[in-house]
C-alpha positions as a printed NumPy array, in Angstrom:
array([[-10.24 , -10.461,  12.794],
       [ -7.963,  -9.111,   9.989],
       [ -4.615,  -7.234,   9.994],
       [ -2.332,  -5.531,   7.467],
       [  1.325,  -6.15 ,   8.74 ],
       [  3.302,  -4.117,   6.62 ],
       [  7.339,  -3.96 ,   6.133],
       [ 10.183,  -2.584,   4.105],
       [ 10.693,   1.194,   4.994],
       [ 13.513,   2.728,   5.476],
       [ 15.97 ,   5.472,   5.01 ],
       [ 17.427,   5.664,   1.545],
       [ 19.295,   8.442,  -0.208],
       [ 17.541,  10.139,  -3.391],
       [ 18.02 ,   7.935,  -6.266],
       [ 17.379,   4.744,  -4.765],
       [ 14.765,   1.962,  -4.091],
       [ 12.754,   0.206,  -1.156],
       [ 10.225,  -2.424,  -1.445],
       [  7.458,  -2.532,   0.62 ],
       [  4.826,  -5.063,   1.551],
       [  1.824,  -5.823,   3.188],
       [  0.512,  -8.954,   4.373],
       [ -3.414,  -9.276,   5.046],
       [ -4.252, -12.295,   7.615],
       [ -7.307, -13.39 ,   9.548],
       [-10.861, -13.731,   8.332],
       [ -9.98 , -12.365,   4.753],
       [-13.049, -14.197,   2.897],
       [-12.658, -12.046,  -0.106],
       [ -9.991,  -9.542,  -0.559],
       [-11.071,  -6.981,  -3.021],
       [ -8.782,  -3.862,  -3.9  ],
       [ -5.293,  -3.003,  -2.134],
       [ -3.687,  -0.166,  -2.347],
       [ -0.907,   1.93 ,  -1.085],
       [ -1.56 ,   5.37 ,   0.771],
       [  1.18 ,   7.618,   2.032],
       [  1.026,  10.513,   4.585],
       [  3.919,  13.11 ,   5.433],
       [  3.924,  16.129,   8.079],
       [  1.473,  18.589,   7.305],
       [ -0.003,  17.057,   4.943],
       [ -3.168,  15.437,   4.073],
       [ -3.072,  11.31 ,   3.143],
       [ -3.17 ,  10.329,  -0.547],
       [ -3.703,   7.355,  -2.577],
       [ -0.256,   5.962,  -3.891],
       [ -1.265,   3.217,  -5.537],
       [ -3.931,   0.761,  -5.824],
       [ -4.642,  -2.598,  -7.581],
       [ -7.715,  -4.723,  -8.291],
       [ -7.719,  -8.751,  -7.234],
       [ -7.634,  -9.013, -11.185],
       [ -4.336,  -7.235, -11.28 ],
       [ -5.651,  -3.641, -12.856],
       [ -3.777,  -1.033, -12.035],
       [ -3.57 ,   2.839, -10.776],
       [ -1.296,   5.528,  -9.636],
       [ -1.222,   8.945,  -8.808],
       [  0.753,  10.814, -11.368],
       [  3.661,  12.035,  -9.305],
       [  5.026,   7.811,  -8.974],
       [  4.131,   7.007, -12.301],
       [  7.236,   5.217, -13.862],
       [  9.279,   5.233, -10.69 ],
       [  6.609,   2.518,  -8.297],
       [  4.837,  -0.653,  -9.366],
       [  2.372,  -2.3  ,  -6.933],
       [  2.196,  -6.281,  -7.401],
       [  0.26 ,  -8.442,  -5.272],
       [  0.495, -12.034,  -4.618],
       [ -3.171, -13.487,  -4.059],
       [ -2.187, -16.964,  -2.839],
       [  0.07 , -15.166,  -0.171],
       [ -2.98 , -12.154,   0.446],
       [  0.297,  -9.918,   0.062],
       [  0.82 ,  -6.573,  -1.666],
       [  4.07 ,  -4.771,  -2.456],
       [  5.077,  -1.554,  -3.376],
       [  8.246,  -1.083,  -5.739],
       [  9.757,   1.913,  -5.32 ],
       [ 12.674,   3.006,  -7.685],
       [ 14.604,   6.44 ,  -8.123],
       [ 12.708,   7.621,  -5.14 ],
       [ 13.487,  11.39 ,  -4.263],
       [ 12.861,  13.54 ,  -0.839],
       [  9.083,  14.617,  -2.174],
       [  8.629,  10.766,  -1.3  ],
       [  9.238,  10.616,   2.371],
       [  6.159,   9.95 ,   4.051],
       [  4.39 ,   7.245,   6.061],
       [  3.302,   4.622,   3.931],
       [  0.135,   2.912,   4.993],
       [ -1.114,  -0.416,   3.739],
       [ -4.929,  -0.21 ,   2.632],
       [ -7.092,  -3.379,   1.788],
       [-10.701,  -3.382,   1.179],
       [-12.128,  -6.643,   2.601],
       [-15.511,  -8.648,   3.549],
       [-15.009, -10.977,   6.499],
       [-17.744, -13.564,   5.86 ],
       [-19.903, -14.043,   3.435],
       [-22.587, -12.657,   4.995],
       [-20.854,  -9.007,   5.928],
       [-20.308,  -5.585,   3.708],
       [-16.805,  -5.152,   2.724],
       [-15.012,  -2.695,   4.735],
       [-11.62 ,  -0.673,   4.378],
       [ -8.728,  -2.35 ,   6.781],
       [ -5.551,  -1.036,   7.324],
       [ -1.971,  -1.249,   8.402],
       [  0.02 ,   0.601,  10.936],
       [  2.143,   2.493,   8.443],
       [  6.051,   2.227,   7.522],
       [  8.156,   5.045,   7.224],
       [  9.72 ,   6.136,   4.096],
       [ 12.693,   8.806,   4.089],
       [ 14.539,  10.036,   1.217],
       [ 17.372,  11.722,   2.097],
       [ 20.896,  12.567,   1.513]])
């Protein structure tokens, strides 16, 4: 059984940074893609940030040169740098991992329970 146990959220004022990570555990035979995907109120979810277990990279354009997503495969951990974050940011921030179990299953998307983000002053 795998979880996503994510941390790091909080309230910050416009300008500054969090960290966030996520920590996959349980039957994680192969841990393929993580990402970052981030949710506020009345809106729909989008895709943050994601990287490869090869370290390649992507972001949607709006964090571009504020976040950087890391991972640490010996730990099955991903982060999420945040820096000069500003109130457009404030959202839940859910932890995404694709994953296959066993060798013998598909991978499947896993993810965590979400972290909340507020930017405020």
């Amino acid at each position: 059984q795998v979880q996503l146990v994510e941390s790091g959220g909080g309230l910050v004022q416009p300008g500054g940074s969090l960290r966030l990570s996520c920590a996959a555990s349980g039957s994680t035979f192969s841990i393929n893609t993580m990402g970052w995907y981030r949710q506020a109120p009345g809106k729909e979810r989008e895709l943050v940030a994601v990287i490869t277990s090869g370290g390649l990279k992507n972001y949607v354009d709006s964090v571009k040169g504020r976040f950087t997503i890391s991972r640490d495969n010996a730990k099955n951990t991903v982060y999420l740098q945040m820096n000069s974050l500003k109130p457009e940011d404030t959202a839940v921030y859910y932890c995404n991992a694709l994953i296959r179990v066993t060798f013998s299953q598909n991978p499947r998307d896993y993810w965590g329970q979400g972290t909340q983000v507020t930017v405020s002053s």
